[in-house]
Coordinates of C-alpha atoms in Angstrom, one line a residue:
M1 CA -7.7 -11.6 38.5
G2 CA -8.1 -8.7 36.1
P3 CA -11.2 -7.2 37.8
T4 CA -9.8 -7.8 41.2
L5 CA -6.6 -5.9 40.3
H6 CA -8.6 -3.1 38.8
N7 CA -10.9 -2.7 41.8
S8 CA -8.2 -2.9 44.4
H9 CA -6.6 0.3 43.1
A10 CA -9.8 2.3 42.5
N11 CA -10.4 5.1 44.9
T12 CA -13.5 5.1 47.2
N13 CA -15.6 7.4 45.1
G14 CA -15.1 5.3 42.0
H15 CA -12.7 7.5 40.1
T16 CA -9.6 5.9 38.6
N17 CA -6.4 7.6 39.5
G18 CA -3.7 8.2 36.8
H19 CA -1.3 10.1 39.2
S20 CA 1.3 8.0 40.9
N21 CA 1.8 8.8 44.6
G22 CA 5.6 9.2 44.6
A23 CA 5.7 10.6 48.1
N24 CA 6.1 7.4 50.0
G25 CA 8.1 5.6 47.3
T26 CA 7.6 2.3 49.1
N27 CA 6.0 0.3 46.2
G28 CA 9.0 0.2 43.9
S29 CA 8.1 0.7 40.2
L30 CA 4.4 0.0 40.7
E31 CA 3.0 2.9 42.6
S32 CA -0.3 3.0 44.5
T33 CA -2.8 5.5 43.3
N34 CA -4.8 8.1 45.1
G35 CA -7.4 10.8 44.2
H36 CA -8.7 11.8 40.8
S37 CA -6.9 11.1 37.6
N38 CA -4.8 13.8 36.0
G39 CA -2.9 11.5 33.7
H40 CA 0.4 12.2 35.6
T41 CA 2.5 9.1 36.4
N42 CA 5.8 10.7 37.4
G43 CA 7.5 8.2 35.0
K44 CA 6.3 5.2 37.1
L45 CA 4.2 2.2 36.0
Q46 CA 0.7 2.4 37.5
A47 CA -0.4 -0.4 39.8
S48 CA -3.5 -1.0 37.6
R49 CA -2.4 -1.0 34.0
A50 CA -5.9 -2.0 33.0
S51 CA -7.3 1.2 34.7
E52 CA -4.7 3.3 33.0
L53 CA -5.5 1.8 29.6
D54 CA -9.2 2.3 30.2
E55 CA -8.7 5.9 31.2
L56 CA -6.5 6.7 28.2
L57 CA -8.3 4.9 25.4
K58 CA -11.8 6.2 26.0
P59 CA -11.0 9.9 25.2
V60 CA -8.6 8.8 22.4
L61 CA -11.5 6.7 20.8
E62 CA -13.8 9.7 21.2
Q63 CA -11.5 11.8 19.1
L64 CA -10.8 9.1 16.5
I65 CA -14.5 8.3 16.1
S66 CA -15.3 12.0 15.6
F67 CA -12.6 12.2 13.0
V68 CA -14.1 9.4 11.0
A69 CA -17.7 10.6 11.6
A70 CA -16.8 14.0 10.0
A71 CA -15.7 12.1 6.9
D72 CA -18.9 10.2 7.0
T73 CA -20.9 13.4 7.0
E74 CA -18.9 14.6 4.0
L75 CA -19.5 11.3 2.2
E76 CA -23.2 11.8 2.8
A77 CA -23.0 15.3 1.4
H78 CA -21.4 13.9 -1.8
V79 CA -24.2 11.4 -2.2
K80 CA -26.9 14.1 -1.7
G81 CA -25.1 16.6 -3.9
D82 CA -24.5 19.1 -1.1
A83 CA -21.9 21.4 -2.7
A84 CA -21.6 23.6 0.4
H85 CA -20.3 21.0 2.7
Q86 CA -16.8 21.8 4.0
S87 CA -14.1 19.2 3.3
T88 CA -12.6 17.1 6.0
L89 CA -9.7 15.9 3.8
V90 CA -6.8 18.0 5.2
D91 CA -5.8 21.4 6.6
Y92 CA -2.7 21.5 4.4
H93 CA 0.5 23.5 5.1
S94 CA 4.0 23.4 3.8
P95 CA 6.6 21.4 5.8
E96 CA 8.1 24.7 7.0
D97 CA 4.8 26.2 8.1
L98 CA 3.6 23.0 9.7
T99 CA 6.8 22.7 11.7
D100 CA 6.2 26.2 13.1
I101 CA 2.5 25.4 13.9
L102 CA 3.5 22.2 15.7
S103 CA 6.5 23.6 17.4
S104 CA 5.1 23.0 20.9
T105 CA 3.3 19.8 20.0
L106 CA 6.6 18.3 18.7
S107 CA 8.5 19.1 21.8
L108 CA 9.4 16.2 24.2
P109 CA 8.9 17.3 27.8
L110 CA 11.4 16.8 30.6
K111 CA 8.5 16.1 33.1
P112 CA 5.6 13.7 32.3
A113 CA 2.8 15.3 30.3
G114 CA 0.5 12.3 31.0
R115 CA -2.9 11.8 29.5
S116 CA -3.6 15.5 28.9
G117 CA -0.4 15.8 26.8
I118 CA -1.3 12.8 24.6
L119 CA -4.9 14.0 24.1
S120 CA -3.6 17.5 23.1
T121 CA -1.1 16.0 20.7
L122 CA -3.7 13.7 19.2
E123 CA -6.0 16.8 18.6
S124 CA -3.1 18.4 16.6
I125 CA -2.3 15.2 14.7
L126 CA -5.9 14.8 13.6
K127 CA -6.3 18.5 12.7
Y128 CA -3.4 18.5 10.3
S129 CA -3.3 15.0 9.0
V130 CA -4.9 13.7 5.8
N131 CA -8.2 12.0 6.6
T132 CA -8.1 9.0 4.4
S133 CA -11.7 8.3 5.3
A134 CA -12.7 11.5 3.5
P135 CA -14.4 10.6 0.2
G136 CA -12.1 12.9 -1.8
F137 CA -9.0 10.9 -0.9
L138 CA -8.3 9.2 -4.2
D139 CA -4.6 9.7 -4.2
K140 CA -2.7 6.4 -3.4
L141 CA -3.3 2.7 -3.7
Y142 CA -4.9 2.6 -0.2
S143 CA -7.8 4.3 1.5
A144 CA -9.9 4.4 4.7
P145 CA -9.4 1.5 7.1
V146 CA -12.3 -1.0 7.6
A147 CA -13.5 -1.2 11.2
P148 CA -12.6 -4.9 11.9
G149 CA -9.0 -4.1 10.8
V150 CA -8.8 -1.2 13.2
A151 CA -10.1 -3.5 16.0
A152 CA -7.4 -6.0 15.1
D153 CA -4.7 -3.3 15.2
L154 CA -5.7 -2.5 18.8
I155 CA -5.7 -6.1 19.8
L156 CA -2.2 -6.6 18.3
S157 CA -0.9 -3.6 20.3
V158 CA -2.3 -5.1 23.6
L159 CA -1.0 -8.6 22.9
N160 CA 2.3 -6.9 21.9
T161 CA 3.9 -10.2 20.8
N162 CA 6.4 -11.2 18.2
L163 CA 5.2 -13.6 15.5
H164 CA 8.7 -15.0 14.9
V165 CA 8.2 -18.2 16.8
Y166 CA 5.2 -20.2 17.8
Q167 CA 6.0 -20.3 21.4
V168 CA 5.2 -16.7 22.0
S169 CA 2.4 -16.3 19.5
P170 CA 0.5 -19.6 19.2
V171 CA -2.9 -18.4 18.2
L172 CA -1.6 -15.6 15.8
T173 CA 0.7 -18.2 14.2
L174 CA -2.2 -20.5 13.4
I175 CA -4.3 -17.6 12.2
E176 CA -1.5 -16.4 9.8
K177 CA -1.0 -19.9 8.4
H178 CA -4.7 -20.4 7.9
V179 CA -5.4 -17.0 6.3
A180 CA -2.3 -17.3 4.0
R181 CA -3.3 -20.8 2.9
S182 CA -6.8 -19.5 2.2
L183 CA -5.5 -16.6 0.1
A184 CA -3.2 -18.9 -1.8
A185 CA -6.1 -21.2 -2.6
L186 CA -8.0 -18.4 -4.2
F187 CA -5.2 -18.0 -6.7
G188 CA -5.2 -21.8 -7.4
F189 CA -2.3 -22.7 -5.1
T190 CA -3.9 -25.8 -3.5
G191 CA -1.1 -28.3 -3.1
P192 CA -0.2 -29.8 0.2
R193 CA 2.7 -27.4 0.8
S194 CA 1.0 -24.3 -0.6
G195 CA 0.5 -21.2 1.6
G196 CA 2.3 -18.0 2.4
V197 CA 3.7 -15.7 5.0
S198 CA 3.1 -12.1 5.9
V199 CA 5.8 -9.5 5.3
Q200 CA 6.3 -5.8 5.8
G201 CA 5.0 -4.7 2.5
G202 CA 4.8 -5.3 -1.2
S203 CA 8.5 -4.4 -1.7
A204 CA 9.4 -6.9 0.9
S205 CA 7.3 -9.6 -0.8
N206 CA 9.1 -8.9 -4.1
T207 CA 12.5 -8.9 -2.5
T208 CA 11.9 -12.1 -0.6
S209 CA 10.7 -13.8 -3.8
I210 CA 13.9 -12.9 -5.5
V211 CA 16.0 -14.4 -2.7
I212 CA 13.9 -17.6 -2.7
A213 CA 14.2 -17.9 -6.5
R214 CA 18.0 -17.4 -6.5
N215 CA 18.6 -19.8 -3.6
T216 CA 16.2 -22.4 -5.0
L217 CA 17.5 -22.4 -8.6
Y218 CA 21.1 -22.0 -7.7
P219 CA 21.6 -23.3 -4.1
K220 CA 25.3 -22.5 -3.9
T221 CA 24.5 -18.8 -4.0
K222 CA 23.0 -19.0 -0.5
V223 CA 26.5 -19.5 0.9
E224 CA 28.9 -18.4 -1.9
G225 CA 27.0 -15.4 -3.2
N226 CA 25.5 -14.2 -6.5
H227 CA 28.6 -15.2 -8.5
A228 CA 28.9 -18.8 -7.4
D229 CA 30.2 -20.9 -10.2
G230 CA 30.7 -17.8 -12.3
L231 CA 27.0 -16.9 -12.5
K232 CA 25.9 -13.5 -13.9
L233 CA 22.3 -13.6 -12.7
V234 CA 19.8 -11.3 -14.3
M235 CA 16.0 -10.8 -13.8
F236 CA 13.2 -9.3 -15.9
T237 CA 10.3 -7.1 -15.0
S238 CA 7.7 -5.0 -16.9
A239 CA 8.8 -1.5 -17.8
H240 CA 5.7 -0.4 -15.9
G241 CA 6.5 -2.7 -12.9
H242 CA 7.1 -1.4 -9.4
Y243 CA 10.4 0.2 -8.6
S244 CA 10.9 -2.3 -5.8
I245 CA 12.3 -4.9 -8.3
E246 CA 15.2 -2.6 -9.3
K247 CA 15.7 -1.7 -5.6
A248 CA 15.8 -5.4 -4.7
A249 CA 18.5 -5.9 -7.4
Q250 CA 20.6 -3.3 -5.6
M251 CA 19.9 -4.7 -2.1
C252 CA 20.7 -8.3 -3.2
G253 CA 24.0 -7.2 -4.8
F254 CA 23.0 -7.8 -8.4
G255 CA 23.0 -4.1 -9.2
S256 CA 20.3 -2.1 -11.0
A257 CA 21.5 -3.2 -14.4
A258 CA 20.6 -6.8 -13.6
A259 CA 16.9 -5.8 -13.4
I260 CA 16.1 -5.7 -17.1
P261 CA 12.9 -3.8 -18.1
V262 CA 10.6 -5.5 -20.7
P263 CA 8.7 -3.2 -23.1
V264 CA 5.0 -2.9 -22.7
D265 CA 2.1 -2.2 -25.1
K266 CA 1.8 1.6 -25.5
V267 CA -1.9 1.5 -25.0
T268 CA -2.6 -1.1 -22.4
G269 CA 0.7 -1.1 -20.5
R270 CA 0.8 -4.9 -20.6
M271 CA 4.2 -6.7 -20.9
I272 CA 4.9 -7.9 -24.4
P273 CA 5.8 -11.6 -24.1
E274 CA 7.8 -11.6 -27.4
E275 CA 10.0 -8.8 -26.1
L276 CA 10.6 -10.8 -22.8
E277 CA 11.8 -13.8 -24.8
R278 CA 14.0 -11.6 -27.0
L279 CA 15.7 -10.0 -24.0
I280 CA 16.2 -13.4 -22.3
L281 CA 18.0 -14.7 -25.5
E282 CA 20.1 -11.5 -25.6
A283 CA 21.1 -12.0 -22.0
K284 CA 22.1 -15.6 -22.6
E285 CA 24.2 -14.6 -25.6
K286 CA 26.1 -12.2 -23.3
G287 CA 26.9 -15.0 -20.9
Q288 CA 24.3 -13.9 -18.4
T289 CA 21.9 -16.3 -16.5
P290 CA 18.2 -15.3 -16.6
F291 CA 16.7 -16.7 -13.4
Y292 CA 13.6 -14.6 -12.5
V293 CA 10.7 -12.8 -14.2
N294 CA 8.3 -10.5 -12.4
A295 CA 4.9 -9.9 -13.9
T296 CA 2.4 -7.4 -12.6
A297 CA -1.3 -7.7 -11.6
G298 CA -2.5 -4.1 -11.5
S299 CA 0.5 -1.8 -12.3
T300 CA 0.9 1.3 -10.2
V301 CA 0.0 3.8 -12.9
L302 CA -2.3 2.3 -15.5
G303 CA -3.5 -0.7 -13.4
S304 CA -2.3 -3.1 -16.2
F305 CA -2.4 -6.9 -15.8
D306 CA 0.3 -8.7 -17.7
P307 CA -0.4 -11.8 -19.8
F308 CA 0.4 -14.4 -17.2
T309 CA -0.1 -17.6 -19.2
E310 CA 2.3 -16.5 -22.0
I311 CA 4.9 -15.3 -19.5
A312 CA 4.7 -18.6 -17.5
T313 CA 5.4 -20.6 -20.6
I314 CA 8.5 -18.5 -21.3
A315 CA 9.7 -18.7 -17.7
K316 CA 9.4 -22.5 -17.7
R317 CA 11.2 -22.8 -21.1
Y318 CA 14.2 -21.0 -19.7
N319 CA 14.1 -22.5 -16.1
M320 CA 13.2 -19.2 -14.5
W321 CA 11.2 -18.4 -11.4
F322 CA 7.9 -16.8 -12.2
H323 CA 6.6 -14.2 -9.7
I324 CA 3.5 -12.0 -9.9
D325 CA 3.5 -8.7 -8.1
G326 CA -0.2 -8.5 -7.3
A327 CA 0.2 -6.1 -4.4
W328 CA -2.5 -3.9 -5.9
G329 CA -4.6 -5.8 -8.4
G330 CA -4.3 -9.2 -6.7
S331 CA -7.3 -8.5 -4.6
F332 CA -9.4 -9.0 -7.7
V333 CA -9.0 -12.7 -6.8
F334 CA -12.0 -12.2 -4.4
S335 CA -14.3 -11.7 -7.4
E336 CA -15.0 -14.7 -9.6
K337 CA -15.9 -12.4 -12.5
L338 CA -12.8 -10.2 -12.2
R339 CA -10.5 -13.2 -11.5
R340 CA -11.6 -14.8 -14.8
Q341 CA -11.2 -11.5 -16.6
F342 CA -7.8 -10.3 -15.3
L343 CA -6.0 -13.1 -13.4
V344 CA -6.0 -16.0 -15.9
G345 CA -2.8 -17.9 -15.6
A346 CA -1.9 -16.6 -12.1
E347 CA -2.0 -20.1 -10.8
L348 CA 1.0 -20.9 -13.0
A349 CA 3.3 -18.6 -10.9
D350 CA 5.8 -19.8 -8.4
S351 CA 5.0 -17.0 -6.0
I352 CA 2.5 -14.1 -5.7
A353 CA 2.6 -10.9 -3.7
I354 CA -0.7 -9.4 -2.5
N355 CA -1.3 -6.3 -0.2
P356 CA -4.8 -6.5 1.5
H357 CA -3.9 -3.0 2.9
K358 CA -4.5 -1.6 -0.5
M359 CA -7.7 -2.5 -2.3
M360 CA -9.3 -4.3 0.6
G361 CA -9.1 -1.4 3.2
V362 CA -7.2 -3.5 5.7
P363 CA -5.1 -1.0 7.8
V364 CA -1.5 -0.5 6.7
T365 CA 0.5 -2.6 6.7
C366 CA -0.8 -6.0 5.7
S367 CA 1.0 -7.9 2.9
F368 CA 1.6 -11.5 2.0
L369 CA 4.0 -13.5 -0.1
L370 CA 2.2 -16.6 -1.3
G371 CA 3.7 -19.7 -2.9
K372 CA 3.0 -23.2 -4.2
D373 CA 5.7 -24.8 -2.0
L374 CA 6.6 -23.4 1.4
E375 CA 9.4 -25.9 1.7
L376 CA 11.2 -23.8 -0.9
F377 CA 10.5 -20.7 1.2
Q378 CA 12.1 -22.3 4.3
K379 CA 15.1 -23.9 2.6
A380 CA 15.9 -20.6 0.9
N381 CA 15.7 -18.5 4.1
T382 CA 16.4 -20.7 7.0
L383 CA 19.5 -20.3 9.1
K384 CA 20.5 -22.2 12.2
A385 CA 19.5 -20.1 15.2
G386 CA 19.2 -22.5 18.1
Y387 CA 18.5 -19.7 20.5
L388 CA 15.3 -18.9 18.6
F389 CA 14.0 -21.7 16.4
H390 CA 13.0 -24.9 18.2
D391 CA 10.6 -26.3 15.5
R392 CA 12.9 -29.3 15.0
D393 CA 14.4 -29.7 18.4
G394 CA 14.7 -33.4 19.1
D395 CA 13.2 -34.3 15.7
D396 CA 15.0 -37.3 14.1
V397 CA 12.6 -37.4 11.1
E398 CA 14.2 -36.8 7.8
G399 CA 12.8 -34.4 5.3
W400 CA 10.6 -31.4 5.5
R401 CA 8.0 -30.8 8.2
E402 CA 5.6 -27.9 8.1
P403 CA 7.1 -25.0 10.1
Y404 CA 5.3 -23.1 12.8
D405 CA 8.2 -20.7 13.6
L406 CA 7.2 -18.4 10.8
A407 CA 10.2 -16.2 10.8
D408 CA 12.1 -19.2 9.5
L409 CA 10.3 -18.6 6.1
T410 CA 11.3 -14.9 5.7
L411 CA 14.2 -12.5 5.6
Q412 CA 13.0 -10.8 8.8
C413 CA 13.0 -11.8 12.4
G414 CA 10.7 -9.4 14.3
R415 CA 7.2 -9.8 12.9
R416 CA 3.9 -8.2 13.8
G417 CA 0.8 -10.3 13.6
D418 CA -0.6 -8.2 10.7
S419 CA -2.5 -11.2 9.3
L420 CA -5.0 -10.8 12.1
K421 CA -6.2 -7.6 10.4
L422 CA -7.1 -9.5 7.2
F423 CA -8.5 -12.4 9.2
F424 CA -10.9 -10.1 11.0
A425 CA -11.9 -8.2 7.9
W426 CA -12.4 -11.4 5.9
Q427 CA -14.4 -12.9 8.8
Y428 CA -16.5 -9.7 9.1
Y429 CA -17.4 -9.3 5.4
G430 CA -16.9 -12.8 4.1
T431 CA -15.6 -13.8 0.7
K432 CA -18.9 -12.8 -1.0
G433 CA -18.9 -9.5 0.8
Y434 CA -15.5 -8.6 -0.5
E435 CA -16.5 -9.8 -3.9
Q436 CA -19.3 -7.3 -3.9
L437 CA -17.1 -4.4 -2.6
V438 CA -14.4 -5.0 -5.2
E439 CA -16.8 -5.4 -8.1
K440 CA -18.6 -2.2 -7.1
A441 CA -15.4 -0.3 -6.9
H442 CA -14.5 -1.5 -10.4
Q443 CA -17.9 -0.3 -11.6
V444 CA -17.3 3.1 -10.1
A445 CA -13.9 3.3 -11.9
E446 CA -15.7 2.3 -15.2
H447 CA -18.3 5.0 -14.5
M448 CA -15.6 7.7 -14.1
V449 CA -13.8 6.6 -17.3
G450 CA -17.2 6.9 -19.1
I451 CA -17.7 10.4 -17.8
A452 CA -14.2 11.5 -18.9
A453 CA -14.6 9.9 -22.3
A454 CA -17.9 11.6 -22.9
S455 CA -16.5 15.1 -22.1
E456 CA -14.9 17.3 -24.7
N457 CA -12.6 18.6 -22.0
F458 CA -10.7 15.4 -21.1
K459 CA -8.4 13.0 -22.9
L460 CA -8.1 9.5 -21.6
V461 CA -4.8 7.8 -20.9
S462 CA -6.6 4.7 -19.3
T463 CA -8.3 2.3 -21.6
N464 CA -12.1 2.3 -21.6
P465 CA -13.1 0.3 -19.6
P466 CA -10.1 0.5 -17.2
P467 CA -8.3 -2.7 -16.1
C468 CA -8.2 -1.8 -12.4
L469 CA -9.4 1.0 -10.1
Q470 CA -7.3 3.9 -11.2
V471 CA -8.4 6.4 -13.9
C472 CA -5.7 8.2 -15.8
F473 CA -6.6 11.3 -18.0
Y474 CA -5.7 14.8 -19.0
Y475 CA -7.6 18.1 -18.7
A476 CA -7.7 19.2 -22.3
P477 CA -10.3 21.9 -23.0
G478 CA -12.0 21.3 -26.2
G479 CA -10.0 18.2 -26.7
H480 CA -6.7 20.0 -27.0
D481 CA -3.6 20.3 -24.7
V482 CA -3.3 23.8 -23.2
F483 CA 0.2 24.3 -24.6
G484 CA 1.2 23.4 -28.2
T485 CA 1.6 24.9 -31.6
E486 CA -1.8 24.4 -33.0
E487 CA -4.5 27.1 -33.4
G488 CA -6.1 27.9 -30.0
Q489 CA -3.2 26.5 -28.0
I490 CA -0.7 28.6 -26.0
V491 CA 2.7 28.5 -27.6
P492 CA 5.4 28.1 -24.9
P493 CA 7.9 30.9 -24.8
G494 CA 11.4 30.1 -26.0
L495 CA 10.2 27.3 -28.3
E496 CA 12.3 28.5 -31.2
G497 CA 16.0 27.6 -31.3
L498 CA 15.7 24.7 -28.9
D499 CA 18.6 22.4 -28.3
T500 CA 16.3 19.8 -26.7
S501 CA 13.2 17.9 -27.9
E502 CA 10.3 20.2 -28.8
E503 CA 7.9 17.6 -27.5
E504 CA 9.5 17.3 -24.1
Y505 CA 9.8 21.2 -23.9
I506 CA 6.1 21.6 -24.6
G507 CA 5.4 18.7 -22.2
K508 CA 7.0 20.6 -19.3
F509 CA 4.4 23.4 -19.7
N510 CA 1.5 21.0 -20.0
S511 CA 2.8 19.2 -16.9
K512 CA 2.5 22.5 -14.9
V513 CA -1.2 22.7 -15.8
T514 CA -1.7 19.2 -14.3
E515 CA 0.3 20.0 -11.3
I516 CA -1.5 23.3 -10.6
I517 CA -4.9 21.7 -10.9
T518 CA -3.9 18.9 -8.6
R519 CA -2.7 21.3 -5.9
E520 CA -5.9 23.4 -6.1
L521 CA -8.1 20.3 -5.9
V522 CA -7.0 19.9 -2.3
T523 CA -8.8 23.1 -1.4
R524 CA -12.0 21.6 -2.9
G525 CA -11.6 18.4 -0.9
F526 CA -9.9 16.1 -3.4
M527 CA -6.5 14.6 -3.3
I528 CA -5.4 12.8 -6.5
D529 CA -1.9 12.2 -8.0
F530 CA -0.2 12.6 -11.3
A531 CA 2.2 10.5 -13.3
P532 CA 4.9 11.2 -15.9
A533 CA 4.0 11.3 -19.6
L534 CA 4.0 7.9 -21.3
E535 CA 6.3 7.0 -24.1
G536 CA 5.1 8.6 -27.3
R537 CA 3.0 11.2 -25.4
K538 CA 5.8 13.5 -24.1
A539 CA 4.2 16.7 -25.4
E540 CA 1.1 16.1 -23.3
G541 CA 3.1 16.1 -20.1
K542 CA 2.1 14.6 -16.8
F543 CA -1.4 13.3 -16.4
F544 CA -3.9 12.8 -13.6
R545 CA -4.3 9.5 -11.8
A546 CA -7.4 9.1 -9.6
V547 CA -7.7 5.9 -7.5
V548 CA -11.2 4.6 -6.7
N549 CA -11.5 2.5 -3.6
I550 CA -14.1 0.1 -2.2
Q551 CA -15.9 2.9 -0.3
T552 CA -16.1 5.4 -3.2
P553 CA -19.6 6.3 -4.4
K554 CA -20.2 7.2 -8.0
E555 CA -21.3 10.7 -6.9
T556 CA -17.8 11.4 -5.6
V557 CA -16.1 10.7 -9.0
E558 CA -18.8 12.8 -10.7
R559 CA -18.0 15.6 -8.3
L560 CA -14.3 15.2 -8.9
V561 CA -14.7 15.6 -12.7
N562 CA -16.8 18.7 -12.2
E563 CA -14.2 20.2 -9.9
I564 CA -11.4 19.6 -12.3
E565 CA -13.3 21.3 -15.1
S566 CA -14.1 24.2 -12.9
I567 CA -10.5 24.6 -11.6
G568 CA -9.1 23.9 -15.1
T569 CA -11.1 26.8 -16.6
D570 CA -9.7 29.2 -14.0
V571 CA -6.2 27.9 -14.4
V572 CA -6.1 28.2 -18.2
Q573 CA -7.6 31.7 -18.0
R574 CA -4.8 32.8 -15.6
I575 CA -2.2 31.2 -17.9
R576 CA -3.5 33.0 -20.9
E577 CA -3.4 36.3 -19.1
Q578 CA 0.1 35.6 -17.9
Y579 CA 1.4 35.0 -21.4
A580 CA -0.6 37.8 -22.9
S581 CA 0.9 40.4 -20.7

């Protein structure tokens, strides 16, 4: 039927028409087509939607493939050491300037702009957007999308279905259940009710796990709220954990104060189990009810992995739900070596979050909440909605039955089939392929730490070797901060007679050095980030955080270090001249 429909609306010389003939108006909303395509539809649906899709997607794909190809050329230049190659990272402008540049692009026309309008807009989007496929994009905990994930995204758009109930998404439902169960098994969740469900992101995974924990441990709260039976529920998370835990405490009505930060080791950034237990006992003495602890697998800044076995023991002792936020570092589970090194004890958790859209290169967003027992997920989240969920219609069997209406396991209703992106990528590379990619990325991160450690112009914040794929460090010429009170350092003006901490005051000036170098790196084709000074290192200020990904070659990190040294020399010289004048 598809080819017949397509051909019946092709014009006699074989050109597809994208212009609806609105003159006769006799075909209702599906207009017949005549002549050559100009992408103008007069606001009507075309009779051959397949032809319209074919006509629009081909030039769109040409632009997109050229966009990625340019980044590939730059990647090759990095590997070959071609310093003259122009960056494809971004043509950066301030929000105000970019608004002016895109003034016509951002306008919404009264009359249809059709295909030509879309292609023109796409050209501007690509010209001024960050090309995450560029080798110098080492900024966030995600990177270039892998090809099978991009293909899956397109398929999902064409299917355009909702993964809330099996009836409208049968194949995607089975794919999600299978890929989630396979992910869970990698972590050691292999029981008959183990598995997981996709969610909108890592924050959603963490929030959902908190709701499941509360409703499971204290079932009355599902109906009566957080204070049922006089409860004063509190939760615990690493001081270096993701801010989503505190945000979830607000969203769920506990309040920010109910998310209690647990001190971490000042060097490694790992949660200190003894401190966790001390805080739990303090909370109980205050009449509070500890019910949840969040550990982290790959913290956002340092990439730290908390001691899961010890935390699990404490959580069990005090009847608490044990969750692991593995949104970033959880992907180490694909490597047998890294799993044994960093994820020991993860199988003791009640739930685990993982974001394949981060380390694995799956297109954003693709996130999962995994668990040992999906019956708990369903009991905690299910509500009677007979107009939607028909899983148990006419079912007289007592007890739990595995659900296929997946929205019944979550806090959301509308759900995209994002698990297809991971399924395709996993199918394409295989478990062993991802193992090699993840291990190679970790080796590149180790290589970069080694370079920084060997240079007299850098000071490491990360441990050597690093736990995950981010490398944290300072530019410190000769091993010294730019600003300070020692010989050779620049003494910040106004240091005498301070009402505030001298360390924090000096740290503000050293932070500016980091910020300036970070901004100027963009002109050299690199985008990295910076983070606030750690406890005990306030005078050093903010530090660099570069994030290696599964497509980063070692030549790129070598080039980055050289660029920071080059820019740093210029920046320090300018600063010295400024304060000398």
